[in-house]
CSV table of C-alpha atoms and ligand atoms in Angstrom, one decimal:
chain,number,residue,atom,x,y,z
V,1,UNK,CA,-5.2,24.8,-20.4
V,2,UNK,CA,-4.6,22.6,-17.3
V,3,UNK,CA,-1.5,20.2,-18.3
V,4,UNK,CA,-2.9,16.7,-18.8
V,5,UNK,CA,-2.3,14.1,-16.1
V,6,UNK,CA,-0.8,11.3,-16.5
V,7,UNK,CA,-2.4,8.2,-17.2
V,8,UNK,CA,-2.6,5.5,-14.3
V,9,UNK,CA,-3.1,1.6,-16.3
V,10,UNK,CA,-5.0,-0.8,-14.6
V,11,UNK,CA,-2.1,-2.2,-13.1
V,12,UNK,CA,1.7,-2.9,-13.4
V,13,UNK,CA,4.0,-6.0,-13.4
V,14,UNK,CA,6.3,-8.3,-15.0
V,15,UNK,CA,5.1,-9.6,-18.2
V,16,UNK,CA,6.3,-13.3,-19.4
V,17,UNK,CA,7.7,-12.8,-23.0
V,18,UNK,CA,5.2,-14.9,-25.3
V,19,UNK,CA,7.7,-17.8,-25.7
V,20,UNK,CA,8.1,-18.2,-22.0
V,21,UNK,CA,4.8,-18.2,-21.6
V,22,UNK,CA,4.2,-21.3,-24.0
V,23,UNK,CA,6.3,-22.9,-21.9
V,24,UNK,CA,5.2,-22.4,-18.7
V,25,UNK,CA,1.5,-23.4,-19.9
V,26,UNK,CA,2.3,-26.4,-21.2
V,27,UNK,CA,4.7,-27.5,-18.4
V,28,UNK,CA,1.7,-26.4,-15.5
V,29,UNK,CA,-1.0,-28.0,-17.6
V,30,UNK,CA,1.5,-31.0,-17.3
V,31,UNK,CA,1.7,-30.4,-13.4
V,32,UNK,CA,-2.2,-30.1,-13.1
V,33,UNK,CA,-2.9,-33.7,-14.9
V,34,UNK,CA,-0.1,-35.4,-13.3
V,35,UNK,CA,-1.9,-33.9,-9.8
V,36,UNK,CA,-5.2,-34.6,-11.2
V,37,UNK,CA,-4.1,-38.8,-11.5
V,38,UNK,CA,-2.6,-39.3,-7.7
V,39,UNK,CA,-4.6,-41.5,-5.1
V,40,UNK,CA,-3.4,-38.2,-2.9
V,41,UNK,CA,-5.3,-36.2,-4.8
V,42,UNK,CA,-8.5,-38.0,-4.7
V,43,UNK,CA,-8.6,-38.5,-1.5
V,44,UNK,CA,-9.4,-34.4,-0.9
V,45,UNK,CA,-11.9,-34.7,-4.1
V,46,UNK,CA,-14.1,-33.3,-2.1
V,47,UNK,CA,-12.7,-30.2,-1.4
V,48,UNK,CA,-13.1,-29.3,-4.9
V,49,UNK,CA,-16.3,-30.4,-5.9
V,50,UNK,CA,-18.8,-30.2,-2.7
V,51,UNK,CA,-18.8,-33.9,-3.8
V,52,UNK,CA,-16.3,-37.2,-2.4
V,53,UNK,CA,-17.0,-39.5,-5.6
V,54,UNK,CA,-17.4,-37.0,-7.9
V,55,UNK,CA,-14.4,-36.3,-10.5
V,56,UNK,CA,-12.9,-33.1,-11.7
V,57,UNK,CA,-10.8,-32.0,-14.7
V,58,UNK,CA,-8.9,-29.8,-13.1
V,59,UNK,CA,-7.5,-28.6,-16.5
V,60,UNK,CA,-11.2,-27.4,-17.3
V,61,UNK,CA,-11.7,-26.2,-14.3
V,62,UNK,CA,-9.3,-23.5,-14.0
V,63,UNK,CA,-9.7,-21.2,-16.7
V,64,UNK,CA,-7.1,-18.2,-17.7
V,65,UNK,CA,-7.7,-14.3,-19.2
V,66,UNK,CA,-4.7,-12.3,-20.7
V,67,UNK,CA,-0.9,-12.7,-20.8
V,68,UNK,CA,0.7,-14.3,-17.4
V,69,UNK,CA,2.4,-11.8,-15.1
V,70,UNK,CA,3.1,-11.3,-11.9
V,71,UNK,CA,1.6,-7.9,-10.8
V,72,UNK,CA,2.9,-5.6,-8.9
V,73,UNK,CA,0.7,-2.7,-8.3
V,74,UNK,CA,-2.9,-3.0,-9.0
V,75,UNK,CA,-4.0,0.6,-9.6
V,76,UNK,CA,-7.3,0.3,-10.9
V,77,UNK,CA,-6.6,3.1,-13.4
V,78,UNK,CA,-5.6,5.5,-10.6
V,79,UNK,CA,-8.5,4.3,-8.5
V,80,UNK,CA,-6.3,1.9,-6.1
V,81,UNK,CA,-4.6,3.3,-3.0
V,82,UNK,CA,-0.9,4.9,-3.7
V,83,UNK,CA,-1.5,4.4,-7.2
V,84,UNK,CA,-0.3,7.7,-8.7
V,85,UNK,CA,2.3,7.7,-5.7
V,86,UNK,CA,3.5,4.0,-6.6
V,87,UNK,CA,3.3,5.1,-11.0
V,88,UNK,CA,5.6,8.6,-10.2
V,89,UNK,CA,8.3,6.6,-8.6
V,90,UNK,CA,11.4,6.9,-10.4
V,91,UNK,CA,12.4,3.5,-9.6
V,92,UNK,CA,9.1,2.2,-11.6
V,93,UNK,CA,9.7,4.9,-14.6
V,94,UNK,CA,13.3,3.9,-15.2
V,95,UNK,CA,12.1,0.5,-15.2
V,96,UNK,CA,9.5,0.5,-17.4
V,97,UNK,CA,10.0,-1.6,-20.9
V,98,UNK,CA,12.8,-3.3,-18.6
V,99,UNK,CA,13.9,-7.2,-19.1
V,100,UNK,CA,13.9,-9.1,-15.8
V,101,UNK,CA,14.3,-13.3,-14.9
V,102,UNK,CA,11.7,-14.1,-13.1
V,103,UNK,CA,12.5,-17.1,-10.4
V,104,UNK,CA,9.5,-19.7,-10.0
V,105,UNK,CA,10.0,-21.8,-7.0
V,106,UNK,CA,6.7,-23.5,-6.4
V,107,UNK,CA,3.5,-24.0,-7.7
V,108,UNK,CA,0.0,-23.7,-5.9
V,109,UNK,CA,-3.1,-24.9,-6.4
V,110,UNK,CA,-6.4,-24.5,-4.1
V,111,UNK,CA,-10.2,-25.2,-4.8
V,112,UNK,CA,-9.9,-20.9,-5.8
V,113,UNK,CA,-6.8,-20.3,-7.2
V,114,UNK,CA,-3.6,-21.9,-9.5
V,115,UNK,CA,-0.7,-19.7,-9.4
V,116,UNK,CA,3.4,-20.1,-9.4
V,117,UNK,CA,5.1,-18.6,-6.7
V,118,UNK,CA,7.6,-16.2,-7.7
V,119,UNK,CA,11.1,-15.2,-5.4
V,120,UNK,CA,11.8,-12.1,-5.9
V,121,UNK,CA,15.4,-10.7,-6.2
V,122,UNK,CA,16.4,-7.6,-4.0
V,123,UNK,CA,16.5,-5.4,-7.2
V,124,UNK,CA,13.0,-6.9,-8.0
V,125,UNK,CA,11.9,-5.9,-4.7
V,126,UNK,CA,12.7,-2.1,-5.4
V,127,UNK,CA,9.2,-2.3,-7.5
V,128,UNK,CA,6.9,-4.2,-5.1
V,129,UNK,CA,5.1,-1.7,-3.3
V,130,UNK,CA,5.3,-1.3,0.1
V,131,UNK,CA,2.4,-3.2,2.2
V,132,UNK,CA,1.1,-5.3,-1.3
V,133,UNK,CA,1.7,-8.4,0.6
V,134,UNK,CA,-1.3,-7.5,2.7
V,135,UNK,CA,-3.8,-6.0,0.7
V,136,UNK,CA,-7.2,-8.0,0.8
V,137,UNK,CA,-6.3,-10.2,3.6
V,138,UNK,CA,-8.4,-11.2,5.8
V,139,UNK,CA,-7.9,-9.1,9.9
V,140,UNK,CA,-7.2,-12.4,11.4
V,141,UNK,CA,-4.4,-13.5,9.0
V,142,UNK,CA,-2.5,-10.2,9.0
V,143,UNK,CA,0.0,-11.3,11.8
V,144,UNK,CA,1.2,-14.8,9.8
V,145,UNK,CA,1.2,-12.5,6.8
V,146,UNK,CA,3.4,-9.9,8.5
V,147,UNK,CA,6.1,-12.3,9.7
V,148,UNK,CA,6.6,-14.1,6.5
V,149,UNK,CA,9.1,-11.8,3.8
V,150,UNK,CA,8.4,-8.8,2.2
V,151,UNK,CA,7.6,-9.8,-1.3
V,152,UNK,CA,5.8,-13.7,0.1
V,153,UNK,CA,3.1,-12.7,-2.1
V,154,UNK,CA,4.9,-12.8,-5.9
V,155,UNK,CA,3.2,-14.9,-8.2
V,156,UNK,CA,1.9,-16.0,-11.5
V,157,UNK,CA,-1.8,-16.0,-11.5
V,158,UNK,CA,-2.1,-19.6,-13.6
V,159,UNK,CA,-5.6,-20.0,-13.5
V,160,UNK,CA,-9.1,-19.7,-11.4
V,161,UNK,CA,-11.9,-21.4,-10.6
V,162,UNK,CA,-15.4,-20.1,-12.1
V,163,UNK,CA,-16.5,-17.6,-10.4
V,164,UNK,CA,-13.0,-16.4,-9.1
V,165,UNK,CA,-11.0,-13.5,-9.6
V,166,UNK,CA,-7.3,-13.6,-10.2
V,167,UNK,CA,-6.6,-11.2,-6.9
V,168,UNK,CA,-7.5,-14.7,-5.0
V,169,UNK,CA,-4.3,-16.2,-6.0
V,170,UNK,CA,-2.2,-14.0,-3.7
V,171,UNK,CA,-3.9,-14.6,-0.5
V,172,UNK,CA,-4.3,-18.1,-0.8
V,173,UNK,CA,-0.4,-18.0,-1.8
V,174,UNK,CA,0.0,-16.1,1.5
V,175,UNK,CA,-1.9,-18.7,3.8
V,176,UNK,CA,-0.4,-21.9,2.5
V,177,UNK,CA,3.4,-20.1,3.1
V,178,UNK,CA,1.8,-18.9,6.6
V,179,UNK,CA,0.6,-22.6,7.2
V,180,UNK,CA,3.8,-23.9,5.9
V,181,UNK,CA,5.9,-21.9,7.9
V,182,UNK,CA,3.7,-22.9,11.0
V,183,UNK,CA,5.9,-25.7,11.0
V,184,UNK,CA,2.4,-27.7,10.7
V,185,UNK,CA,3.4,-31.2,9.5
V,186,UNK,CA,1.7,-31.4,5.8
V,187,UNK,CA,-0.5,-34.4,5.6
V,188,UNK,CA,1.0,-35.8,2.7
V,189,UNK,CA,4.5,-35.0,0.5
V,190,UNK,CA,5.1,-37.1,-2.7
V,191,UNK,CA,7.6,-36.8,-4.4
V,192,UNK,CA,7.1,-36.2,-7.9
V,193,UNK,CA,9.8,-35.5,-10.8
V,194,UNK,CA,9.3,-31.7,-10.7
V,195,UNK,CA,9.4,-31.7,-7.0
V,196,UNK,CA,7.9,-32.3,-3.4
V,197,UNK,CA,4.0,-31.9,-3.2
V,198,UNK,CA,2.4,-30.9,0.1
V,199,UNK,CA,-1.2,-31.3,1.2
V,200,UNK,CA,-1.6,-28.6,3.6
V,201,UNK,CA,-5.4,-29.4,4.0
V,202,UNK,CA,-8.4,-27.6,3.0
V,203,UNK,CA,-8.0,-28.8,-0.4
V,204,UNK,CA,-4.6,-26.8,-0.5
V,205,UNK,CA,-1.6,-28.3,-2.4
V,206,UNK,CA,1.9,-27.1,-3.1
V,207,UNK,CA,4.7,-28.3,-4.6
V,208,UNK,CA,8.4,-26.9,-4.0
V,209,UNK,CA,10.5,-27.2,-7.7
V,210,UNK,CA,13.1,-29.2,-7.0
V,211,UNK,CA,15.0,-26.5,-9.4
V,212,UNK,CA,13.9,-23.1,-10.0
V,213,UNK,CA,12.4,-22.1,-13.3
V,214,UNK,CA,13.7,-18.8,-15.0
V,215,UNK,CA,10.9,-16.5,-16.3
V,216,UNK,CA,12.0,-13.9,-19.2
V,217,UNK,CA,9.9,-10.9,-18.9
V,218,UNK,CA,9.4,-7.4,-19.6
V,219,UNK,CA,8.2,-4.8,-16.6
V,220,UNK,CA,5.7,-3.0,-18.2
V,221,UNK,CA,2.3,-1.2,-17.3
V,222,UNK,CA,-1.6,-3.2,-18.6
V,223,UNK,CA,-4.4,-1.6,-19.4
V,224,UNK,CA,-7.2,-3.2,-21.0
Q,301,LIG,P1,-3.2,-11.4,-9.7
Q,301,LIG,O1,-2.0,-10.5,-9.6
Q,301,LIG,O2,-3.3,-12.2,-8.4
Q,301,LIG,O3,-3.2,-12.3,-10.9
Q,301,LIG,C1,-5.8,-7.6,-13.1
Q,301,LIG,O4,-6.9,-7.8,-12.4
Q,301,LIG,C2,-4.6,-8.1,-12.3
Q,301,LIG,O5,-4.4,-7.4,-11.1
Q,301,LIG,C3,-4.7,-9.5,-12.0
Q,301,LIG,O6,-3.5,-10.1,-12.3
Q,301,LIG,C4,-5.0,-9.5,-10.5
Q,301,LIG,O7,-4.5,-10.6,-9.7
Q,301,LIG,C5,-4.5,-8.2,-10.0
Q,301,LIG,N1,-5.4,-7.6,-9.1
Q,301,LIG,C6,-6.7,-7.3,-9.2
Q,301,LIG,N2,-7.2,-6.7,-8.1
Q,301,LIG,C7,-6.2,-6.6,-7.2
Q,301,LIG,C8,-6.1,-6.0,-5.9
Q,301,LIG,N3,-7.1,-5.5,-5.3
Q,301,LIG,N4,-4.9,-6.1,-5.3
Q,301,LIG,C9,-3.8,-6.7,-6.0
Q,301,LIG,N5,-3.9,-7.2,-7.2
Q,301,LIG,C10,-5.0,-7.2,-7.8
């Protein structure tokens, strides 16, 4: 009898512990209705529904499946690219069932995606694989995406639009750091109590914490 193989999940990542993850709804629900009320906001209406006049509830209109995480491999159940490699690392197996603090430094939000940008630490870094930052990006955005950080990517999927899958939320987290970093003046920045809000056009928005939020969480493997 051939010895079993192991078994790849779906993907990996750090898992918010359920109490955090209370918390970090409700204070991004907050974020999205406070967001949802500014003259800045309505101005770029448009952006979101195909329509200038027209008014969105942008708490109904991003809509979230499963626990909040911030993945690091996707594997696809062994399916993914450098799956098995990534899931034999020793690094990832003495890791697994591991705590970690999570460091939230902005939040996004675009017509697609809502997510929290995560900055990982260089311990955290040891588990993000190499070349994730890239994966589904578009040819043409490869070189912005290549000179931001290793690690740009990290995030929180938070919610998505209808019709959007969560893997959206990283490369739209990629092109409003590449935009940001282009030094392009955003068109507007209010300042709000949690932070500065950027319109970096396109119906992109982003708002730098003005402190970072801890995350608890536990690296562990998903599978549905
Ligand atoms: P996310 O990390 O942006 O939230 C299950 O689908 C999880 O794996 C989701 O959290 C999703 O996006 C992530 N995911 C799905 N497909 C992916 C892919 N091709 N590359 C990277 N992450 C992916």
């Amino acid at each position: 009898q051939q010895p079993k193989e192991p078994e790849i999940p779906e993907f990996f990542g750090w898992f918010l512990l359920s109490e955090v993850e209370e918390r970090i709804k409700c204070s991004t629900m907050d974020f999205i209705k406070t967001l949802d009320t500014l003259e800045a906001f309505k101005t770029h209406l448009n952006e979101f529904t195909g329509e200038a006049e027209k008014e969105v509830d942008l708490e109904q209109y991003f809509q979230n499946k499963g626990p909040l995480h911030c993945t690091t491999k996707f594997c696809d159940y062994g399916k993914a690219e450098g799956s098995k490699e990534y899931a034999e690392q020793q690094v990832v197996k003495d890791a697994l069932g591991n705590s970690a603090e999570l460091s939230v430094v902005g939040l996004m939000v675009t017509p697609r995606t809502f997510g929290a940008h995560v900055a990982l630490t260089t311990e955290q870094l040891q588990l993000w694989p190499e070349g994730a930052d890239k994966e589904g990006v578009p040819e043409a955005s490869l070189p912005s995406v290549e000179a931001l950080p290793v690690g740009s990517r990290a995030h929180v999927t938070l919610g998505c639009a209808a019709n959007v899958e969560a893997v959206q939320t990283g490369p739209d987290l990629l092109d409003i750091l590449a935009q940001k970093k282009g030094g392009q003046e955003a068109s507007t920045v209010e300042e709000l109590e949690l932070g500065t809000l950027s319109y970096l056009g396109g119906g992109r928005w982003y708002l730098t914490l003005r402190e970072a939020v801890t995350c608890d969480t536990t690296f562990s493997s998903f599978s549905e």
